[in-house]
PDB file of N, CA and C and ligand atoms in Angstrom:
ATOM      1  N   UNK A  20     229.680 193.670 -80.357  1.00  0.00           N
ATOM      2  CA  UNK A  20     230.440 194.863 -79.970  1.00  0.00           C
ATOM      3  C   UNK A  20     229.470 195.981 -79.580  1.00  0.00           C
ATOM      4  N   UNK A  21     229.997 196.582 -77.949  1.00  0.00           N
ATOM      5  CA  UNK A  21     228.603 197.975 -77.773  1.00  0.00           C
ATOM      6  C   UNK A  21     229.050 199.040 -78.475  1.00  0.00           C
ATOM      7  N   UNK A  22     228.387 199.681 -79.444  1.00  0.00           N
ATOM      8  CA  UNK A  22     228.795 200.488 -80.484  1.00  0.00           C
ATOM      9  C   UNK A  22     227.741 202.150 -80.065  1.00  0.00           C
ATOM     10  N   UNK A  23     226.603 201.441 -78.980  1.00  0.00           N
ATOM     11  CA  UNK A  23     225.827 203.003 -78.420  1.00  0.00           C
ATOM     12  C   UNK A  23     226.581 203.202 -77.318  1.00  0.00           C
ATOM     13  N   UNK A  24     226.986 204.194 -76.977  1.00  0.00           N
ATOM     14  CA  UNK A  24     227.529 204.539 -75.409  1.00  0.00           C
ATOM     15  C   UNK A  24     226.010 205.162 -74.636  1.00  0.00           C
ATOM     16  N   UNK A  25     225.052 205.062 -75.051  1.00  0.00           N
ATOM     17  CA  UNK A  25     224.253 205.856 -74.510  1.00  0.00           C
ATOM     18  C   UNK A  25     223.913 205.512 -72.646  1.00  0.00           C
ATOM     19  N   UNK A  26     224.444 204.472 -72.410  1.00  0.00           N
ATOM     20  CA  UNK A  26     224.731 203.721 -71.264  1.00  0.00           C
ATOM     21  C   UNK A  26     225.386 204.812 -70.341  1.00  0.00           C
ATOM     22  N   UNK A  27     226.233 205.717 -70.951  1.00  0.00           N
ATOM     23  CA  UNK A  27     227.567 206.438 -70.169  1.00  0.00           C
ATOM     24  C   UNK A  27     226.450 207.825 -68.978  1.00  0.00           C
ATOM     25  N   UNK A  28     225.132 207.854 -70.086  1.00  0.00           N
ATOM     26  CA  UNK A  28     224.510 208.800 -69.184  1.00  0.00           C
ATOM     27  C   UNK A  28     224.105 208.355 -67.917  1.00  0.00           C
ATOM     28  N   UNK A  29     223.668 206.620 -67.729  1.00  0.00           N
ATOM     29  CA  UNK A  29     223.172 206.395 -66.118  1.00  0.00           C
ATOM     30  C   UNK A  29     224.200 205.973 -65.507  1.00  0.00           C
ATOM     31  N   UNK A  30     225.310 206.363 -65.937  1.00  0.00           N
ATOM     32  CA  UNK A  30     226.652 206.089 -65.082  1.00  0.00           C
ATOM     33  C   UNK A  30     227.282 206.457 -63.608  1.00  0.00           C
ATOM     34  N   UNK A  31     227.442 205.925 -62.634  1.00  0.00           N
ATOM     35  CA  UNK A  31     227.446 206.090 -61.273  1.00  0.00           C
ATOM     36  C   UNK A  31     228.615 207.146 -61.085  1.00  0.00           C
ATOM     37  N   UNK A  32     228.900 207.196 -62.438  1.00  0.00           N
ATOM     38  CA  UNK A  32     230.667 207.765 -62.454  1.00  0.00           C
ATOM     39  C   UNK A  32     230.604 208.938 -62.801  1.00  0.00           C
ATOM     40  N   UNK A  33     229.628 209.266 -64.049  1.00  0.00           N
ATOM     41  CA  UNK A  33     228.949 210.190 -64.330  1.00  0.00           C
ATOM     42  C   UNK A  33     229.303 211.860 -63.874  1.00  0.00           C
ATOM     43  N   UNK A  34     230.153 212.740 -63.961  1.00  0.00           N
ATOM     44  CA  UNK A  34     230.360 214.035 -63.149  1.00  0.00           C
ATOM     45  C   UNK A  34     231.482 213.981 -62.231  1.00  0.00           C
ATOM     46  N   UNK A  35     231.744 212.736 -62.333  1.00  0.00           N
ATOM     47  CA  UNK A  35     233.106 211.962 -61.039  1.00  0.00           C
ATOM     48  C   UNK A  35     234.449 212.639 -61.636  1.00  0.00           C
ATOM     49  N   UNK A  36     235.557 212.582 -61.175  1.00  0.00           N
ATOM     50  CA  UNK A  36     236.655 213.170 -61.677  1.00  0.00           C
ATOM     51  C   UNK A  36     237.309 211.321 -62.089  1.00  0.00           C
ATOM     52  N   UNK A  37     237.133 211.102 -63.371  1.00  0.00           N
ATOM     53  CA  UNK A  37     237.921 210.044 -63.709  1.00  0.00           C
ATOM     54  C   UNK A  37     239.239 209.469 -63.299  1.00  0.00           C
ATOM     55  N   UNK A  38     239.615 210.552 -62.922  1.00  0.00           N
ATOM     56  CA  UNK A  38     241.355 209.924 -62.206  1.00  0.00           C
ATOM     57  C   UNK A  38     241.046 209.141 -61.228  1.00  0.00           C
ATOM     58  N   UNK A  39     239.733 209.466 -60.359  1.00  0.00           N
ATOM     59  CA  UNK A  39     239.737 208.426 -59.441  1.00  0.00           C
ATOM     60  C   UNK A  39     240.030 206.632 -59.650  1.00  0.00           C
ATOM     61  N   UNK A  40     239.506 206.586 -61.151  1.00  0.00           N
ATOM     62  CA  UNK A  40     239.105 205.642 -61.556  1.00  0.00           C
ATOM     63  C   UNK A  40     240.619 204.616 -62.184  1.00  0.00           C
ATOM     64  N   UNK A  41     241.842 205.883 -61.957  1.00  0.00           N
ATOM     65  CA  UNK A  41     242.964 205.445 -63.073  1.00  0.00           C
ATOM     66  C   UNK A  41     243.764 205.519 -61.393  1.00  0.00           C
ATOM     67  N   UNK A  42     244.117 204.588 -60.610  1.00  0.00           N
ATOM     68  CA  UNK A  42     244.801 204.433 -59.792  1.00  0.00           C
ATOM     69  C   UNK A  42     246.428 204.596 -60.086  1.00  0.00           C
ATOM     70  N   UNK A  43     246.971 205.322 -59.557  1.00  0.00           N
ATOM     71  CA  UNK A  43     248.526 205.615 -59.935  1.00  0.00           C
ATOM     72  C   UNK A  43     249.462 206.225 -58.714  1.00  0.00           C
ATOM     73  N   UNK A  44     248.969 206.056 -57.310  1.00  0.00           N
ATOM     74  CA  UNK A  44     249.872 206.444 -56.492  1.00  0.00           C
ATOM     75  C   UNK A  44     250.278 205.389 -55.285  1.00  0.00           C
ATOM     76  N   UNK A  45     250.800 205.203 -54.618  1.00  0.00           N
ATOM     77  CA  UNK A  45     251.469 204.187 -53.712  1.00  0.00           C
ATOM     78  C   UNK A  45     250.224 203.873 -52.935  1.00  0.00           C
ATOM     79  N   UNK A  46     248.768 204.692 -53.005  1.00  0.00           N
ATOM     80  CA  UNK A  46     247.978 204.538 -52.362  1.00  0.00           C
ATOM     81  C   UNK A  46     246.719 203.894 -53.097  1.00  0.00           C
ATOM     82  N   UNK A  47     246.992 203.043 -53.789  1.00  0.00           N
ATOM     83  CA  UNK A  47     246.434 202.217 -55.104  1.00  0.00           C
ATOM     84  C   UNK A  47     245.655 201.414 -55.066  1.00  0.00           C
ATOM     85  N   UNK A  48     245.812 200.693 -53.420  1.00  0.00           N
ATOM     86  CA  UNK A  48     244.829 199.942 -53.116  1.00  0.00           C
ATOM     87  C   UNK A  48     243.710 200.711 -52.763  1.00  0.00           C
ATOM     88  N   UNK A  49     243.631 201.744 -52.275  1.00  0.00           N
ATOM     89  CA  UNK A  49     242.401 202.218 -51.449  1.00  0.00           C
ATOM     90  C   UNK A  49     241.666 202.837 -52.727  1.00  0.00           C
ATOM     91  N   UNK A  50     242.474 203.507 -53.546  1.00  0.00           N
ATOM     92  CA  UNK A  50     241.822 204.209 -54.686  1.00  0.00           C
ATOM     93  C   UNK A  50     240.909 203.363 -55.636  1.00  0.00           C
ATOM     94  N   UNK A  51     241.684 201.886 -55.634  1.00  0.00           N
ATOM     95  CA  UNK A  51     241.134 201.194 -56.620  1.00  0.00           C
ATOM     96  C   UNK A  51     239.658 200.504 -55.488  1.00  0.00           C
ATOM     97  N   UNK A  52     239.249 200.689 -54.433  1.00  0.00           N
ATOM     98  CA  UNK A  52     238.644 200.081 -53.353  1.00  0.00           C
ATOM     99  C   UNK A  52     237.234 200.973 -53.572  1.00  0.00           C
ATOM    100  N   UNK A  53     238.215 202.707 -53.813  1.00  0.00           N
ATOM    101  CA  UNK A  53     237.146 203.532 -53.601  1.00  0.00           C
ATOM    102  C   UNK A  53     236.177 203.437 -55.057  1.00  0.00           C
ATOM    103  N   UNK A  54     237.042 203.370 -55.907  1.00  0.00           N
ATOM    104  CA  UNK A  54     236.450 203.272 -57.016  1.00  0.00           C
ATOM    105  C   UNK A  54     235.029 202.202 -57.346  1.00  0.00           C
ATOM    106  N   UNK A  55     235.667 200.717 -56.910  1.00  0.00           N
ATOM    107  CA  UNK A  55     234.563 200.038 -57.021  1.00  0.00           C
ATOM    108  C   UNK A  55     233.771 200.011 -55.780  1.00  0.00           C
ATOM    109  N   UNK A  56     233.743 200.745 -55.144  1.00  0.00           N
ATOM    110  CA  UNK A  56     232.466 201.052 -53.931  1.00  0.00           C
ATOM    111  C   UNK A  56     231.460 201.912 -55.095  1.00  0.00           C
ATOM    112  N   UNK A  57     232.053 202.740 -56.147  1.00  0.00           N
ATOM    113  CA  UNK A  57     231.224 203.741 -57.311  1.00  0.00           C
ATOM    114  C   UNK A  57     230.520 202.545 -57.402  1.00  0.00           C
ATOM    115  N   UNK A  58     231.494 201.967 -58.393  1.00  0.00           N
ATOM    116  CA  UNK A  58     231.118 201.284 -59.193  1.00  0.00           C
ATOM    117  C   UNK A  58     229.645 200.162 -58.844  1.00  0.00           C
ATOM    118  N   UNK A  59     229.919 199.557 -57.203  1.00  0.00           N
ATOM    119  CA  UNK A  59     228.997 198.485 -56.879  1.00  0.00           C
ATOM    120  C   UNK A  59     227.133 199.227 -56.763  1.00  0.00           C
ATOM    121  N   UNK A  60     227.459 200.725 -56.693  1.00  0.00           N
ATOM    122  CA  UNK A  60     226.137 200.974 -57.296  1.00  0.00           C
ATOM    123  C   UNK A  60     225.475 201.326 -58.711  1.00  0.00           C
ATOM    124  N   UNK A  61     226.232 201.002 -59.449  1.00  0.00           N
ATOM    125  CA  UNK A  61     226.343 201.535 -60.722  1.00  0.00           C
ATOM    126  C   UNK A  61     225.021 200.819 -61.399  1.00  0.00           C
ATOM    127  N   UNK A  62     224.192 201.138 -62.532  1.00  0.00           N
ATOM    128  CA  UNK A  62     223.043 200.807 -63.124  1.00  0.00           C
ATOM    129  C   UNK A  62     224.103 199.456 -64.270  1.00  0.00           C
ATOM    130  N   UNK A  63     224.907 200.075 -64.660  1.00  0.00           N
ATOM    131  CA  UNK A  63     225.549 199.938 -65.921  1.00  0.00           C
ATOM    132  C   UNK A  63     226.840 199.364 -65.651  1.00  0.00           C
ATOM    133  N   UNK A  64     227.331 198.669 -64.893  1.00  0.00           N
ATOM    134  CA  UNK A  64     228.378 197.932 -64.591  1.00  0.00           C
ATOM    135  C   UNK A  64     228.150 196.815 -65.581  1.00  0.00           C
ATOM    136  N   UNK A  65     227.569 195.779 -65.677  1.00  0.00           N
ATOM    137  CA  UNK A  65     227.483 195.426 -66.835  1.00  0.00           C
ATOM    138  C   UNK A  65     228.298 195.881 -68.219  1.00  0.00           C
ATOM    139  N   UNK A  66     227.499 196.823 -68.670  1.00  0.00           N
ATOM    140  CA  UNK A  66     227.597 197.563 -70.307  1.00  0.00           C
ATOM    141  C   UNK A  66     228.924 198.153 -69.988  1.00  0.00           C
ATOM    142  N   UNK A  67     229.467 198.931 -68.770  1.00  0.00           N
ATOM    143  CA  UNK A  67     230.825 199.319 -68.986  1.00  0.00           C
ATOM    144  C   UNK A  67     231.945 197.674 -68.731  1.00  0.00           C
ATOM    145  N   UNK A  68     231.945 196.818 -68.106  1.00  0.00           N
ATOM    146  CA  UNK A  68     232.725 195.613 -68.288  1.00  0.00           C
ATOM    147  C   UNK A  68     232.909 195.334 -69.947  1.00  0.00           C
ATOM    148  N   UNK A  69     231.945 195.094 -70.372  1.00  0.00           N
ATOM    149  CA  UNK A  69     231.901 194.244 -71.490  1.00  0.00           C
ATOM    150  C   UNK A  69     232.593 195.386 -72.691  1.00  0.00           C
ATOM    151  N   UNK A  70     232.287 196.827 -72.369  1.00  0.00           N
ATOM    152  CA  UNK A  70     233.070 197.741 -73.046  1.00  0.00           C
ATOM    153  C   UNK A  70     234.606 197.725 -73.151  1.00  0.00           C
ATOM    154  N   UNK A  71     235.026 197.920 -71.731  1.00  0.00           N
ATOM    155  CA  UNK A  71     236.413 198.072 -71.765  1.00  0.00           C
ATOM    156  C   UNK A  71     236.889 196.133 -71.894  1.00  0.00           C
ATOM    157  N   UNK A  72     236.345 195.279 -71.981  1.00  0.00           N
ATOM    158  CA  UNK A  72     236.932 193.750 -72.205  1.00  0.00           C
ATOM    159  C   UNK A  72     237.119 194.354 -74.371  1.00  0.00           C
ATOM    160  N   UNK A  73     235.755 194.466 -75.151  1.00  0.00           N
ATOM    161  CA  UNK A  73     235.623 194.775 -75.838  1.00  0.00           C
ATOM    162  C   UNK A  73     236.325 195.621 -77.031  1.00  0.00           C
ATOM    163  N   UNK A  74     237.036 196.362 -76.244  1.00  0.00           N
ATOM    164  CA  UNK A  74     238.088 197.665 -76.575  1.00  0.00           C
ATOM    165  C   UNK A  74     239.234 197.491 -75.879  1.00  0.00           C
ATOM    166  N   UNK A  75     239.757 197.190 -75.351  1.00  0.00           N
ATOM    167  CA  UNK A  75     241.426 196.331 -75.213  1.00  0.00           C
ATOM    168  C   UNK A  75     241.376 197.607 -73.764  1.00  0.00           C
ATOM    169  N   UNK A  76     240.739 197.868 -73.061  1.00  0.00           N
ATOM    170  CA  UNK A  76     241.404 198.664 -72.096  1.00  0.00           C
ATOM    171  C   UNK A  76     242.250 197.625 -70.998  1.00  0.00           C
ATOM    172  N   UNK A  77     242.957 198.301 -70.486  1.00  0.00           N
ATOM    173  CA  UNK A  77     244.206 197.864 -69.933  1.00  0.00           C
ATOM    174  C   UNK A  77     244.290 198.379 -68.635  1.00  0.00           C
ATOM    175  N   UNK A  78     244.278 199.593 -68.378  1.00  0.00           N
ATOM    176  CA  UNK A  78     244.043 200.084 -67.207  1.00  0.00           C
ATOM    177  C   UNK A  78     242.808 201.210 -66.631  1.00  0.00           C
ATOM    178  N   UNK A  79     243.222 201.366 -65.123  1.00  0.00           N
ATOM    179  CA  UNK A  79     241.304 201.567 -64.344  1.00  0.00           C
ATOM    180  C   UNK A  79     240.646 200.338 -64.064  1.00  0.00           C
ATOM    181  N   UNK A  80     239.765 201.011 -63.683  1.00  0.00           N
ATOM    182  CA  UNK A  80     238.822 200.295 -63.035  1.00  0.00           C
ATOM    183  C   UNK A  80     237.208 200.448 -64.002  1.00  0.00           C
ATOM    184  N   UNK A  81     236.733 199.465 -64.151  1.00  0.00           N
ATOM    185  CA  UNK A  81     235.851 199.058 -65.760  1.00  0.00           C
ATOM    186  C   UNK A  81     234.638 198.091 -65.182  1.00  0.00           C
ATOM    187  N   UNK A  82     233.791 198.898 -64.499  1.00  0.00           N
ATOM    188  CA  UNK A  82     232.207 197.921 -64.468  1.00  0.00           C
ATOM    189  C   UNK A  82     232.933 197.169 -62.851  1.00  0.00           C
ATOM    190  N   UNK A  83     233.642 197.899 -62.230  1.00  0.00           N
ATOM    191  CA  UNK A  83     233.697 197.239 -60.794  1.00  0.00           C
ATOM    192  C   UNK A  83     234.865 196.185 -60.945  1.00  0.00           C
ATOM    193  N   UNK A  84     235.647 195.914 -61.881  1.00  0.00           N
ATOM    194  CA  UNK A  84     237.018 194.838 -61.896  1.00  0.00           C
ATOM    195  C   UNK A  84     238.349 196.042 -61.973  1.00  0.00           C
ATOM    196  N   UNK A  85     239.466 195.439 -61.172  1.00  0.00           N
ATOM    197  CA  UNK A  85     240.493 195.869 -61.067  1.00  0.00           C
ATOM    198  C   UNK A  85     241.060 195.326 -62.415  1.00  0.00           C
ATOM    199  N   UNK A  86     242.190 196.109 -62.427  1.00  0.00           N
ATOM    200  CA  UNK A  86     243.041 195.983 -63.651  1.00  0.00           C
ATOM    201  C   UNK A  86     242.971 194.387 -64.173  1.00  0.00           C
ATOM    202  N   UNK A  87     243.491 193.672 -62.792  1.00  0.00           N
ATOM    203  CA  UNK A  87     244.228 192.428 -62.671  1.00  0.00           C
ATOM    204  C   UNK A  87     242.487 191.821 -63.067  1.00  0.00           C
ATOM    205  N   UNK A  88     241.178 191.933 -62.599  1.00  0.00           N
ATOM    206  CA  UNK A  88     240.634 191.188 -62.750  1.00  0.00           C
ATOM    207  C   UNK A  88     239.783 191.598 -64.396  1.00  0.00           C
ATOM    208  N   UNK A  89     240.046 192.248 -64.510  1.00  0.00           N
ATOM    209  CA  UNK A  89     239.406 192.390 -65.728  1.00  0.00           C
ATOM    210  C   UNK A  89     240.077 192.097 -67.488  1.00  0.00           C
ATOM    211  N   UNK A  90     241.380 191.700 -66.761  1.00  0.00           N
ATOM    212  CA  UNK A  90     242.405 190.749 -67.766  1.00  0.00           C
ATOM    213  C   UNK A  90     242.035 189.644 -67.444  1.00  0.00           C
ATOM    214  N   UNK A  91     241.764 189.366 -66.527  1.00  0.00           N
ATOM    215  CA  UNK A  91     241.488 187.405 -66.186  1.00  0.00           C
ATOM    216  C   UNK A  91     239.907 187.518 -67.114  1.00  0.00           C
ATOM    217  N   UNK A  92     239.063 188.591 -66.968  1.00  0.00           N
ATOM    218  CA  UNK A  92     237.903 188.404 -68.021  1.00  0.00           C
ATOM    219  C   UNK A  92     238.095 188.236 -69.088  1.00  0.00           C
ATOM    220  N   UNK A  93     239.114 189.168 -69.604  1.00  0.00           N
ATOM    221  CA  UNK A  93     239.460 189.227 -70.544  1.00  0.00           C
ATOM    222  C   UNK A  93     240.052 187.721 -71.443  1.00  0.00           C
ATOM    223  N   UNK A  94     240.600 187.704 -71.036  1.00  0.00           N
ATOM    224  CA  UNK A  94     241.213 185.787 -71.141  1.00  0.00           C
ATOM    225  C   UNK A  94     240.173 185.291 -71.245  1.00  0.00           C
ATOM    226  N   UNK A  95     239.419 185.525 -70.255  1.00  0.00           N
ATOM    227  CA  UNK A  95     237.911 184.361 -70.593  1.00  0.00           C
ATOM    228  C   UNK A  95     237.347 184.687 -71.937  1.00  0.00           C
ATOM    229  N   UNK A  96     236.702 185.851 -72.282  1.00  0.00           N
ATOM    230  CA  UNK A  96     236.022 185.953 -73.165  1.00  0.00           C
ATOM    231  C   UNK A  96     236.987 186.022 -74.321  1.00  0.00           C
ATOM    232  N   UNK A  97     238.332 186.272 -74.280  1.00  0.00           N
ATOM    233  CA  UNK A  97     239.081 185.806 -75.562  1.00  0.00           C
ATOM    234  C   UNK A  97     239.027 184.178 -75.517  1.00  0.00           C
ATOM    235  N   UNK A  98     239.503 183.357 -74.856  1.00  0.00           N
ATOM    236  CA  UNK A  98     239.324 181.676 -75.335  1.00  0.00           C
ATOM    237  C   UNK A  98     237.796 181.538 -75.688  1.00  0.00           C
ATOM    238  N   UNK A  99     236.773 182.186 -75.211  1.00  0.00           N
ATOM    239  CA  UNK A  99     235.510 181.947 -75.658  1.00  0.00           C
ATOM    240  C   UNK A  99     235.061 181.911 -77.077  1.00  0.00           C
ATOM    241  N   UNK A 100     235.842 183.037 -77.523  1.00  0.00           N
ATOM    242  CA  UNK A 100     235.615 183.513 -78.618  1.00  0.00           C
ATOM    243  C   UNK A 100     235.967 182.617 -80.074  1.00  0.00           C
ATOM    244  N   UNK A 101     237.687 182.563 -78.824  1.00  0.00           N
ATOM    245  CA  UNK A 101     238.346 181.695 -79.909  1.00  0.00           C
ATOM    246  C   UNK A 101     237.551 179.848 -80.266  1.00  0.00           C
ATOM    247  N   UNK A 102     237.365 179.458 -79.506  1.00  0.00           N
ATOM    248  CA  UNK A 102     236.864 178.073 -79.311  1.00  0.00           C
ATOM    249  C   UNK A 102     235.111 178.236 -80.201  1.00  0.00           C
ATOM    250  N   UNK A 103     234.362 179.219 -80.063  1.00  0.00           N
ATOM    251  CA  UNK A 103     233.291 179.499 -80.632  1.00  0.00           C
ATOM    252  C   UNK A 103     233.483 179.418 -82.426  1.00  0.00           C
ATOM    253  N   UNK A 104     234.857 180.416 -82.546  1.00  0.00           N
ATOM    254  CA  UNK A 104     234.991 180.359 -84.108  1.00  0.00           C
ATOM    255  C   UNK A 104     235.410 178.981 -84.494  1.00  0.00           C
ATOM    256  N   UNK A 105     236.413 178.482 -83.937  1.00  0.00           N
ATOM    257  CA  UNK A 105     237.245 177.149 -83.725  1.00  0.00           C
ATOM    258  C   UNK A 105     235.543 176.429 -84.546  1.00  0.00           C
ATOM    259  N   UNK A 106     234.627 176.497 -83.380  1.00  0.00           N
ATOM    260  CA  UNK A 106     233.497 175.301 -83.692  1.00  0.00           C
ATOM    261  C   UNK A 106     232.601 175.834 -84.373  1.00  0.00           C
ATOM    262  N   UNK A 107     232.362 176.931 -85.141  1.00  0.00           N
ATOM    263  CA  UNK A 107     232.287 177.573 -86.395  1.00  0.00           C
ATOM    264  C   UNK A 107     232.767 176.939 -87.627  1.00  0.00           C
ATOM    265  N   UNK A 108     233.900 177.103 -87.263  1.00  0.00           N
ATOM    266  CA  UNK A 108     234.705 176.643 -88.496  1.00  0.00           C
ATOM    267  C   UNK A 108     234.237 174.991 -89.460  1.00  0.00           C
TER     268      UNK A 108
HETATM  269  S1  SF4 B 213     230.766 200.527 -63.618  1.00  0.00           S
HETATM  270 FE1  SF4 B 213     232.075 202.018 -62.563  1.00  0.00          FE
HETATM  271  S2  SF4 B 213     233.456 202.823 -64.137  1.00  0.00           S
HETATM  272 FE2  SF4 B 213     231.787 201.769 -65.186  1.00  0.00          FE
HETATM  273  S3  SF4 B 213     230.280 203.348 -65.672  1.00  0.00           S
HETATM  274 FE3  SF4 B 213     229.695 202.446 -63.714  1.00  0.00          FE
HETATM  275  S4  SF4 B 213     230.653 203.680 -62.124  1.00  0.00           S
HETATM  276 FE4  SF4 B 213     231.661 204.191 -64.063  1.00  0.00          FE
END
């Protein structure tokens, strides 16, 4: 679990007005488009994915994945998890 945010300072997003990042108008595609154009230069796309998979976020845009794709991560690294303890056990 990332428990330092200290990551949030080399953030591409950094000073950005976050709403960009929370798509909510009929114009959703472009917003969510503009967002990960931020995002594809970002240092820390990485450390923010694995954050919001990490912490149940749900919506925005999180390390360059749309809503939709960052639930399909999400799924991944939940069966991962689960199957890891599974062969733990
Ligand atoms: S990946 Fe995108 S949302 Fe995440 S910190 Fe970087 S610019 Fe911000």
């Amino acid at each position: 679990m990332i428990r330092n945010l200290d990551w949030l300072q080399q953030a591409a997003c950094a000073g950005l007005d976050h709403r960009a990042f929370f798509a909510t108008s009929r114009h959703a595609r472009a917003q969510v488009n503009a967002a990960r154009r931020v995002c594809a230069a970002c240092p820390v796309r990485e450390q923010c994915a694995t954050w919001a998979i990490q912490t149940g976020e749900r919506w925005g845009v999180w390390g360059g994945m749309s809503q939709q794709e960052l639930r399909r991560r999400r799924r991944r690294f939940t069966s991962r998890a689960k199957t890891s303890t599974r062969a733990a056990a």
